Amino acid sequence: MADKTILVTGGLGYIGAHTVVELIQAGHQVHIVDDLSNTEEVVLDRIKEITGVKPAFTLLDLRDGVAVEALFSSQFFDGVIHFAASKSVGESSTDPLLYYDNNISGLVNLIASMKKHGVSNIVFSSSCTVYGQPEVLPVTEQTPIQPAESPYGNTKKIGEDILRDSSRAYENINAIALRYFNPIGAHSSSLIGERPKGIPNNLMPYLMQVATGEREMLSVFGNDYDTPDGTAVRDYIHVVDLAKAHVIAVNRQLEKKQKTAYEYFNLGSGSGFSVLEIIQSFEKINGVKVNYQIADRRDGDIEKIYADNTYATEELGWTAQLSLDDMMSSAWNWQLKLKG
Ligand code: NAD
Ligand code: WQD
């Protein structure tokens, strides 16, 4: 299934841009909307450098329902991938209304226009945060939902609820929620990657800014967890593997292969790595030193989580192909290019 037009919201962001590249390389036409709140328009040129195609782009805030409606009135989309959201867990606690407004009203506006214009298919960026700290690992899709206590996590749960309920109520709406674990790494071209604004909250961007000397020291948040080396364990997934899963999900919808109108899948590598293992792996593959110190646990952090990918493998025919070394080296090559 190729040559369909896919609307990609947040398509100039980190995961969105990687997915746009994969969609174009799979033969689809892409129309991006982004309000540039967490990215820059130059990413469009980077996508063109990689693929030879500059996708259509509309500068638009999805909270503006009139603008969303105008876009859907101007052209037909075969499918939608909805990445656009605010994503900082910490900021969501200090400004919850921003998160409920942006992450929920954007989705509601989209579904309303899809419904009105007969656009059936939506793929949604969910997160392993919907599982909070599960009692049993690895996490399957049957693991109970109990979002980590942040407004951000809550918006992902509510987003899933909205999609489930809409797909039940409105005949033409089919939805797939993809629950990402921890996406890291960058495209092999080093032309696109993660570009956090301000002081990074997440491990990889902070670690890399320490490695370049931009920041003095990485704080390892807690070494007294019930894990092999005491530091917290996560399931890191290469962003390119994640991007490819979106193409598979979109094609599943276009080929009408969904088994139910609402489906959800875990997308992780299936392996857990501790913070210290990440540091060691980064140092080894890239031959650089990362200064770190052990610090207190970070409020709200969970101890360990990693995915069971069986369902995604069986149903989507998808498994993560790229290794932790690939994640570490591609992230570092991108960081070096960013520094110029
Ligand atoms: P990102 O911030 O790089 O990308 C999001 C993009 O959406 C940005 O380009 C931003 O400018 C745009 N945007 C935000 N609000 C918008 C609005 N109202 N209208 C139009 N555009 C808007 O984030 P990302 O890491 O690429 O994440 C993409 C999606 O995946 C998000 O929904 C996020 O919650 C989810 N997710 C991310 C992670 C992660 O660790 N990166 C993990 C799980 C889920
Ligand atoms: C990874 C590990 C930290 C920074 C977040 C969101 C989650 C999802 C993915 C969107 C943890 C440790 C970190 C640092 C550290 N996003 N760490 N020092 O917290 O697993 O997940 O991103 O949906 O919802 O919560 O990712 O990269 O922040 O942390 O020791 O300076 O690294 O404690 O164990 P996290 P992260």
Tab-separated table of C-alpha atoms and ligand atoms in Angstrom:
chain	number	residue	atom	x	y	z
A	1	MET	CA	0.000	0.000	0.000
A	2	ALA	CA	1.670	3.220	-1.121
A	3	ASP	CA	1.020	6.631	-2.581
A	4	LYS	CA	-1.621	7.609	-0.041
A	5	THR	CA	-1.722	11.028	1.598
A	6	ILE	CA	-0.978	10.957	5.304
A	7	LEU	CA	-1.453	13.938	7.593
A	8	VAL	CA	1.321	13.964	10.187
A	9	THR	CA	0.707	16.278	13.128
A	10	GLY	CA	3.858	17.279	14.988
A	11	GLY	CA	5.713	15.998	11.939
A	12	LEU	CA	8.652	18.364	12.427
A	13	GLY	CA	9.298	17.045	15.952
A	14	TYR	CA	11.700	14.296	16.992
A	15	ILE	CA	9.692	11.135	16.334
A	16	GLY	CA	7.483	12.820	13.725
A	17	ALA	CA	10.371	13.808	11.441
A	18	HIS	CA	11.845	10.294	11.519
A	19	THR	CA	8.414	8.893	10.687
A	20	VAL	CA	7.903	11.338	7.809
A	21	VAL	CA	11.182	10.095	6.302
A	22	GLU	CA	10.031	6.472	6.537
A	23	LEU	CA	6.582	7.304	5.119
A	24	ILE	CA	8.111	9.078	2.113
A	25	GLN	CA	10.563	6.231	1.581
A	26	ALA	CA	7.612	3.825	1.678
A	27	GLY	CA	6.003	5.787	-1.190
A	28	HIS	CA	3.417	7.874	0.682
A	29	GLN	CA	2.651	11.574	0.262
A	30	VAL	CA	2.970	13.472	3.524
A	31	HIS	CA	1.314	16.649	4.735
A	32	ILE	CA	2.818	17.964	7.968
A	33	VAL	CA	1.162	20.285	10.441
A	34	ASP	CA	3.174	21.711	13.294
A	35	ASP	CA	2.965	24.908	15.340
A	36	LEU	CA	6.777	24.973	15.735
A	37	SER	CA	6.359	25.188	19.530
A	38	ASN	CA	9.088	22.576	19.993
A	39	THR	CA	10.945	22.465	16.696
A	40	GLU	CA	12.119	24.546	13.731
A	41	GLU	CA	11.039	24.783	10.104
A	42	VAL	CA	14.554	23.857	8.932
A	43	VAL	CA	13.656	20.225	9.690
A	44	LEU	CA	11.640	20.313	6.446
A	45	ASP	CA	14.858	20.952	4.497
A	46	ARG	CA	16.563	18.127	6.369
A	47	ILE	CA	13.762	15.761	5.415
A	48	LYS	CA	14.224	16.837	1.799
A	49	GLU	CA	17.977	16.254	2.025
A	50	ILE	CA	17.372	12.695	3.206
A	51	THR	CA	14.452	11.731	0.953
A	52	GLY	CA	14.659	14.084	-2.031
A	53	VAL	CA	11.089	15.189	-1.286
A	54	LYS	CA	9.969	18.291	0.588
A	55	PRO	CA	6.649	17.432	2.198
A	56	ALA	CA	3.713	19.825	2.243
A	57	PHE	CA	3.661	21.850	5.454
A	58	THR	CA	0.965	23.897	7.188
A	59	LEU	CA	1.880	26.001	10.198
A	60	LEU	CA	-1.060	25.379	12.457
A	61	ASP	CA	-1.910	25.033	16.150
A	62	LEU	CA	-4.234	22.047	16.550
A	63	ARG	CA	-6.010	23.789	19.404
A	64	ASP	CA	-7.450	26.087	16.738
A	65	GLY	CA	-10.433	23.998	15.655
A	66	VAL	CA	-11.398	26.443	12.891
A	67	ALA	CA	-7.943	26.122	11.306
A	68	VAL	CA	-8.049	22.320	11.603
A	69	GLU	CA	-11.450	22.295	9.930
A	70	ALA	CA	-10.181	24.562	7.122
A	71	LEU	CA	-7.297	22.162	6.486
A	72	PHE	CA	-9.595	19.130	6.236
A	73	SER	CA	-11.933	21.115	3.961
A	74	SER	CA	-9.058	21.933	1.608
A	75	GLN	CA	-7.912	18.377	0.948
A	76	PHE	CA	-8.580	14.702	1.696
A	77	PHE	CA	-6.294	12.587	3.858
A	78	ASP	CA	-6.182	8.808	3.735
A	79	GLY	CA	-4.831	8.663	7.247
A	80	VAL	CA	-3.560	10.713	10.175
A	81	ILE	CA	-0.628	10.160	12.503
A	82	HIS	CA	-1.000	12.322	15.573
A	83	PHE	CA	2.307	13.151	17.275
A	84	ALA	CA	1.619	16.775	18.212
A	85	ALA	CA	1.566	17.170	21.992
A	86	SER	CA	3.428	18.739	24.860
A	87	LYS	CA	5.668	16.091	26.406
A	88	SER	CA	7.548	17.278	29.459
A	89	VAL	CA	6.451	15.337	32.526
A	90	GLY	CA	7.826	17.975	34.936
A	91	GLU	CA	6.252	20.924	33.107
A	92	SER	CA	2.917	19.118	33.076
A	93	SER	CA	2.876	19.221	36.878
A	94	THR	CA	3.609	22.944	37.029
A	95	ASP	CA	1.247	23.842	34.166
A	96	PRO	CA	-1.378	21.069	33.945
A	97	LEU	CA	-3.878	23.184	31.988
A	98	LEU	CA	-1.388	23.626	29.163
A	99	TYR	CA	-1.160	19.843	28.939
A	100	TYR	CA	-4.877	19.106	29.190
A	101	ASP	CA	-5.571	21.852	26.662
A	102	ASN	CA	-2.886	20.997	24.117
A	103	ASN	CA	-2.900	17.216	24.347
A	104	ILE	CA	-6.660	16.756	24.613
A	105	SER	CA	-8.216	19.558	22.581
A	106	GLY	CA	-5.807	18.951	19.694
A	107	LEU	CA	-6.962	15.336	19.513
A	108	VAL	CA	-10.644	16.231	19.858
A	109	ASN	CA	-10.391	18.802	17.049
A	110	LEU	CA	-8.697	16.268	14.811
A	111	ILE	CA	-11.266	13.532	15.352
A	112	ALA	CA	-14.131	16.006	14.859
A	113	SER	CA	-12.747	17.004	11.442
A	114	MET	CA	-11.920	13.421	10.501
A	115	LYS	CA	-15.490	12.431	11.296
A	116	LYS	CA	-16.935	15.292	9.300
A	117	HIS	CA	-14.772	14.686	6.230
A	118	GLY	CA	-14.850	10.884	6.157
A	119	VAL	CA	-11.208	10.408	7.153
A	120	SER	CA	-11.118	7.013	8.852
A	121	ASN	CA	-7.653	6.242	10.113
A	122	ILE	CA	-5.668	7.641	12.997
A	123	VAL	CA	-2.464	6.437	14.655
A	124	PHE	CA	-1.832	7.973	18.068
A	125	SER	CA	1.386	8.503	20.066
A	126	SER	CA	0.776	6.929	23.426
A	127	SER	CA	3.383	6.048	25.991
A	128	CYS	CA	4.508	3.373	28.427
A	129	THR	CA	3.757	6.027	31.034
A	130	VAL	CA	0.142	4.716	30.957
A	131	TYR	CA	1.359	1.636	32.877
A	132	GLY	CA	2.956	3.564	35.771
A	133	GLN	CA	5.030	1.060	37.785
A	134	PRO	CA	3.645	-2.325	36.771
A	135	GLU	CA	3.675	-5.149	39.288
A	136	VAL	CA	4.649	-7.757	36.722
A	137	LEU	CA	7.333	-7.384	34.037
A	138	PRO	CA	7.617	-7.425	31.093
A	139	VAL	CA	4.595	-5.297	30.303
A	140	THR	CA	2.006	-6.726	27.927
A	141	GLU	CA	-0.963	-4.853	26.486
A	142	GLN	CA	-3.072	-6.557	29.169
A	143	THR	CA	-1.065	-5.000	31.998
A	144	PRO	CA	-3.442	-2.718	33.915
A	145	ILE	CA	-3.451	0.964	33.015
A	146	GLN	CA	-2.477	3.151	35.973
A	147	PRO	CA	-0.661	6.201	34.588
A	148	ALA	CA	2.371	7.494	36.435
A	149	GLU	CA	1.076	10.391	38.442
A	150	SER	CA	1.589	13.291	36.101
A	151	PRO	CA	-0.876	15.344	34.109
A	152	TYR	CA	1.179	14.377	31.040
A	153	GLY	CA	0.679	10.661	31.730
A	154	ASN	CA	-2.970	11.296	32.337
A	155	THR	CA	-3.357	13.019	28.956
A	156	LYS	CA	-2.054	9.878	27.260
A	157	LYS	CA	-4.571	7.712	29.095
A	158	ILE	CA	-7.388	10.147	28.278
A	159	GLY	CA	-6.220	10.284	24.651
A	160	GLU	CA	-6.530	6.504	24.457
A	161	ASP	CA	-9.987	6.668	26.064
A	162	ILE	CA	-11.103	9.266	23.513
A	163	LEU	CA	-9.929	7.090	20.644
A	164	ARG	CA	-11.507	3.922	22.037
A	165	ASP	CA	-14.835	5.652	22.636
A	166	SER	CA	-14.801	7.454	19.271
A	167	SER	CA	-14.018	4.265	17.373
A	168	ARG	CA	-16.949	2.596	19.121
A	169	ALA	CA	-19.377	5.437	18.526
A	170	TYR	CA	-18.477	6.698	15.055
A	171	GLU	CA	-18.605	4.144	12.330
A	172	ASN	CA	-15.825	5.535	10.188
A	173	ILE	CA	-13.162	5.998	12.885
A	174	ASN	CA	-10.378	3.395	13.200
A	175	ALA	CA	-7.597	4.049	15.679
A	176	ILE	CA	-4.294	2.494	16.662
A	177	ALA	CA	-2.507	3.687	19.806
A	178	LEU	CA	1.207	2.970	19.911
A	179	ARG	CA	2.659	2.894	23.413
A	180	TYR	CA	6.277	3.933	23.013
A	181	PHE	CA	8.831	2.995	25.629
A	182	ASN	CA	11.952	5.251	25.698
A	183	PRO	CA	12.811	6.473	22.190
A	184	ILE	CA	16.443	7.531	21.683
A	185	GLY	CA	18.981	7.682	18.835
A	186	ALA	CA	18.868	9.550	15.557
A	187	HIS	CA	18.698	9.015	11.800
A	188	SER	CA	21.845	7.467	10.279
A	189	SER	CA	22.307	10.617	8.137
A	190	SER	CA	22.697	12.690	11.336
A	191	LEU	CA	20.440	15.260	9.668
A	192	ILE	CA	17.557	14.841	12.095
A	193	GLY	CA	17.479	13.939	15.773
A	194	GLU	CA	16.252	15.069	19.149
A	195	ARG	CA	16.806	18.750	19.870
A	196	PRO	CA	15.647	19.656	23.364
A	197	LYS	CA	15.091	23.306	24.205
A	198	GLY	CA	16.722	24.530	27.426
A	199	ILE	CA	18.026	22.148	30.076
A	200	PRO	CA	17.215	18.588	29.014
A	201	ASN	CA	14.980	16.532	31.322
A	202	ASN	CA	15.681	13.176	29.748
A	203	LEU	CA	18.695	10.947	30.164
A	204	MET	CA	20.188	10.812	26.661
A	205	PRO	CA	20.157	14.515	25.781
A	206	TYR	CA	21.549	15.399	29.216
A	207	LEU	CA	24.215	12.702	29.036
A	208	MET	CA	25.329	13.932	25.613
A	209	GLN	CA	25.578	17.548	26.736
A	210	VAL	CA	27.865	16.342	29.537
A	211	ALA	CA	29.906	14.383	27.000
A	212	THR	CA	30.370	17.506	24.841
A	213	GLY	CA	31.370	19.550	27.897
A	214	GLU	CA	28.291	21.795	27.681
A	215	ARG	CA	27.240	20.557	31.129
A	216	GLU	CA	29.526	19.553	33.946
A	217	MET	CA	27.999	16.452	35.425
A	218	LEU	CA	25.219	13.948	34.880
A	219	SER	CA	23.226	13.156	38.001
A	220	VAL	CA	22.213	9.502	38.157
A	221	PHE	CA	18.885	9.636	39.933
A	222	GLY	CA	19.078	6.917	42.585
A	223	ASN	CA	21.273	3.816	42.986
A	224	ASP	CA	19.197	2.070	45.625
A	225	TYR	CA	16.484	0.623	43.406
A	226	ASP	CA	15.736	-3.079	43.362
A	227	THR	CA	17.656	-3.613	40.100
A	228	PRO	CA	20.956	-5.430	39.401
A	229	ASP	CA	23.141	-2.309	39.847
A	230	GLY	CA	20.650	-0.239	41.853
A	231	THR	CA	19.895	2.271	39.063
A	232	ALA	CA	16.546	2.478	37.303
A	233	VAL	CA	15.813	0.280	34.304
A	234	ARG	CA	14.099	1.337	31.066
A	235	ASP	CA	13.381	-0.105	27.638
A	236	TYR	CA	15.211	2.097	25.112
A	237	ILE	CA	14.023	1.933	21.525
A	238	HIS	CA	15.752	3.364	18.444
A	239	VAL	CA	13.655	6.175	16.965
A	240	VAL	CA	14.078	4.734	13.445
A	241	ASP	CA	12.622	1.382	14.549
A	242	LEU	CA	9.769	3.323	16.109
A	243	ALA	CA	9.238	5.340	12.914
A	244	LYS	CA	9.039	2.127	10.866
A	245	ALA	CA	6.348	0.785	13.172
A	246	HIS	CA	4.198	3.803	12.249
A	247	VAL	CA	4.416	2.975	8.551
A	248	ILE	CA	3.306	-0.579	9.346
A	249	ALA	CA	0.410	0.722	11.481
A	250	VAL	CA	-0.720	3.162	8.773
A	251	ASN	CA	-0.577	0.469	6.100
A	252	ARG	CA	-2.534	-1.889	8.362
A	253	GLN	CA	-5.277	0.717	8.459
A	254	LEU	CA	-5.154	1.488	4.750
A	255	GLU	CA	-5.362	-2.222	3.966
A	256	LYS	CA	-8.285	-2.523	6.413
A	257	LYS	CA	-6.464	-5.154	8.426
A	258	GLN	CA	-7.365	-3.870	11.880
A	259	LYS	CA	-9.065	-6.624	13.850
A	260	THR	CA	-11.080	-4.173	15.915
A	261	ALA	CA	-11.765	-0.483	15.369
A	262	TYR	CA	-9.428	0.387	18.249
A	263	GLU	CA	-6.102	-1.389	18.714
A	264	TYR	CA	-3.084	-0.667	20.894
A	265	PHE	CA	0.452	-1.977	20.850
A	266	ASN	CA	3.589	-1.761	22.964
A	267	LEU	CA	6.640	-0.588	21.070
A	268	GLY	CA	9.863	-1.269	22.911
A	269	SER	CA	13.007	-3.299	22.313
A	270	GLY	CA	11.909	-5.862	24.894
A	271	SER	CA	15.101	-5.404	26.944
A	272	GLY	CA	15.727	-3.345	30.045
A	273	PHE	CA	18.933	-1.343	30.591
A	274	SER	CA	19.958	0.522	33.728
A	275	VAL	CA	21.173	4.118	33.789
A	276	LEU	CA	24.737	2.918	34.512
A	277	GLU	CA	24.567	0.440	31.622
A	278	ILE	CA	23.535	3.285	29.317
A	279	ILE	CA	26.466	5.420	30.444
A	280	GLN	CA	28.920	2.523	30.017
A	281	SER	CA	27.566	1.599	26.618
A	282	PHE	CA	27.721	5.229	25.423
A	283	GLU	CA	31.331	5.594	26.654
A	284	LYS	CA	32.451	2.332	25.080
A	285	ILE	CA	30.950	2.719	21.606
A	286	ASN	CA	31.822	6.411	21.255
A	287	GLY	CA	35.148	6.459	23.126
A	288	VAL	CA	34.128	9.439	25.274
A	289	LYS	CA	33.917	9.901	29.026
A	290	VAL	CA	30.735	10.949	30.806
A	291	ASN	CA	31.214	12.583	34.220
A	292	TYR	CA	28.502	11.441	36.553
A	293	GLN	CA	27.580	11.417	40.190
A	294	ILE	CA	24.967	9.467	42.100
A	295	ALA	CA	22.131	11.729	43.228
A	296	ASP	CA	18.813	11.285	45.020
A	297	ARG	CA	15.955	9.538	43.289
A	298	ARG	CA	13.883	11.803	41.039
A	299	ASP	CA	10.345	12.391	42.309
A	300	GLY	CA	7.779	10.276	40.510
A	301	ASP	CA	10.337	8.020	38.782
A	302	ILE	CA	9.488	4.385	38.402
A	303	GLU	CA	11.995	1.669	39.247
A	304	LYS	CA	11.921	-0.545	36.194
A	305	ILE	CA	9.874	-1.160	33.094
A	306	TYR	CA	10.351	-2.982	29.817
A	307	ALA	CA	8.025	-4.247	27.140
A	308	ASP	CA	6.778	-7.586	26.009
A	309	ASN	CA	6.697	-7.122	22.221
A	310	THR	CA	4.958	-10.362	21.378
A	311	TYR	CA	1.708	-8.746	20.273
A	312	ALA	CA	3.430	-6.202	17.980
A	313	THR	CA	5.570	-8.976	16.512
A	314	GLU	CA	2.624	-11.285	15.874
A	315	GLU	CA	0.126	-8.727	14.663
A	316	LEU	CA	2.273	-6.062	13.000
A	317	GLY	CA	5.223	-8.226	12.021
A	318	TRP	CA	7.412	-5.622	13.715
A	319	THR	CA	10.387	-6.038	15.998
A	320	ALA	CA	13.112	-3.611	16.906
A	321	GLN	CA	16.092	-4.203	14.613
A	322	LEU	CA	18.628	-1.683	15.858
A	323	SER	CA	20.865	-2.354	18.869
A	324	LEU	CA	21.727	-0.273	21.901
A	325	ASP	CA	25.106	0.434	20.245
A	326	ASP	CA	23.235	1.802	17.192
A	327	MET	CA	21.213	4.047	19.493
A	328	MET	CA	24.319	5.324	21.273
A	329	SER	CA	26.404	5.946	18.159
A	330	SER	CA	23.647	7.561	16.082
A	331	ALA	CA	22.684	9.844	18.976
A	332	TRP	CA	26.308	10.926	19.416
A	333	ASN	CA	26.878	11.509	15.691
A	334	TRP	CA	23.777	13.724	15.631
A	335	GLN	CA	24.943	15.599	18.739
A	336	LEU	CA	28.370	16.238	17.159
A	337	LYS	CA	26.729	17.548	13.990
A	338	LEU	CA	24.480	19.829	16.073
A	339	LYS	CA	27.546	21.295	17.756
A	340	GLY	CA	29.005	21.904	14.292
B	1	NAD	P1	8.418	16.668	19.978
B	1	NAD	O1	8.137	17.766	20.940
B	1	NAD	O2	9.771	16.599	19.379
B	1	NAD	O3	7.339	16.674	18.797
B	1	NAD	C1	6.031	17.151	18.964
B	1	NAD	C2	5.786	18.155	17.857
B	1	NAD	O4	4.442	18.632	17.961
B	1	NAD	C3	6.685	19.386	17.935
B	1	NAD	O5	7.285	19.596	16.679
B	1	NAD	C4	5.756	20.519	18.333
B	1	NAD	O6	6.176	21.751	17.778
B	1	NAD	C5	4.425	20.038	17.786
B	1	NAD	N1	3.236	20.524	18.510
B	1	NAD	C6	3.011	20.525	19.837
B	1	NAD	N2	1.802	21.044	20.102
B	1	NAD	C7	1.229	21.348	18.914
B	1	NAD	C8	-0.018	21.915	18.525
B	1	NAD	N3	-0.930	22.294	19.413
B	1	NAD	N4	-0.274	22.088	17.206
B	1	NAD	C9	0.635	21.708	16.279
B	1	NAD	N5	1.840	21.193	16.593
B	1	NAD	C10	2.129	21.007	17.886
B	1	NAD	O7	8.069	15.285	20.732
B	1	NAD	P2	8.378	13.797	20.308
B	1	NAD	O8	9.400	13.263	21.246
B	1	NAD	O9	8.606	13.701	18.858
B	1	NAD	O10	7.004	13.124	20.718
B	1	NAD	C11	5.969	12.928	19.771
B	1	NAD	C12	4.792	12.279	20.453
B	1	NAD	O11	5.183	11.057	21.080
B	1	NAD	C13	4.167	13.105	21.563
B	1	NAD	O12	2.773	12.919	21.526
B	1	NAD	C14	4.743	12.511	22.828
B	1	NAD	O13	3.895	12.703	23.932
B	1	NAD	C15	4.813	11.051	22.443
B	1	NAD	N6	5.811	10.272	23.185
B	1	NAD	C16	7.097	10.719	23.228
B	1	NAD	C17	8.048	9.985	23.935
B	1	NAD	C18	9.468	10.470	24.052
B	1	NAD	O14	10.164	10.040	24.964
B	1	NAD	N7	9.954	11.309	23.142
B	1	NAD	C19	7.680	8.791	24.574
B	1	NAD	C20	6.340	8.375	24.498
B	1	NAD	C21	5.417	9.130	23.790
B	2	WQD	C1	15.380	7.596	31.989
B	2	WQD	C2	16.124	7.136	33.228
B	2	WQD	C3	15.845	8.570	35.140
B	2	WQD	C4	17.884	12.042	33.552
B	2	WQD	C5	10.093	9.860	30.225
B	2	WQD	C6	8.626	10.064	30.463
B	2	WQD	C7	7.828	8.985	29.786
B	2	WQD	C8	8.203	8.868	28.319
B	2	WQD	C9	9.673	8.711	28.160
B	2	WQD	C10	6.808	10.310	27.012
B	2	WQD	C11	15.301	7.285	34.507
B	2	WQD	C12	17.289	8.537	34.677
B	2	WQD	C13	17.330	10.785	33.697
B	2	WQD	C14	19.051	12.376	34.307
B	2	WQD	C15	19.009	10.168	35.270
B	2	WQD	N1	7.885	10.051	27.591
B	2	WQD	N2	17.890	9.871	34.548
B	2	WQD	N3	19.568	11.417	35.137
B	2	WQD	O1	11.598	9.157	32.924
B	2	WQD	O2	11.870	6.934	31.756
B	2	WQD	O3	10.438	8.608	30.779
B	2	WQD	O4	10.344	9.786	28.828
B	2	WQD	O5	5.784	9.709	27.020
B	2	WQD	O6	6.496	9.324	29.928
B	2	WQD	O7	8.382	10.015	31.852
B	2	WQD	O8	12.882	8.992	30.739
B	2	WQD	O9	15.032	9.839	29.907
B	2	WQD	O10	13.839	11.098	31.743
B	2	WQD	O11	14.852	8.906	32.249
B	2	WQD	O12	19.521	9.351	36.061
B	2	WQD	O13	19.575	13.478	34.242
B	2	WQD	O14	17.276	7.963	33.402
B	2	WQD	O15	15.789	8.558	36.530
B	2	WQD	O16	15.607	6.195	35.319
B	2	WQD	P1	11.698	8.397	31.684
B	2	WQD	P2	14.165	9.810	31.111
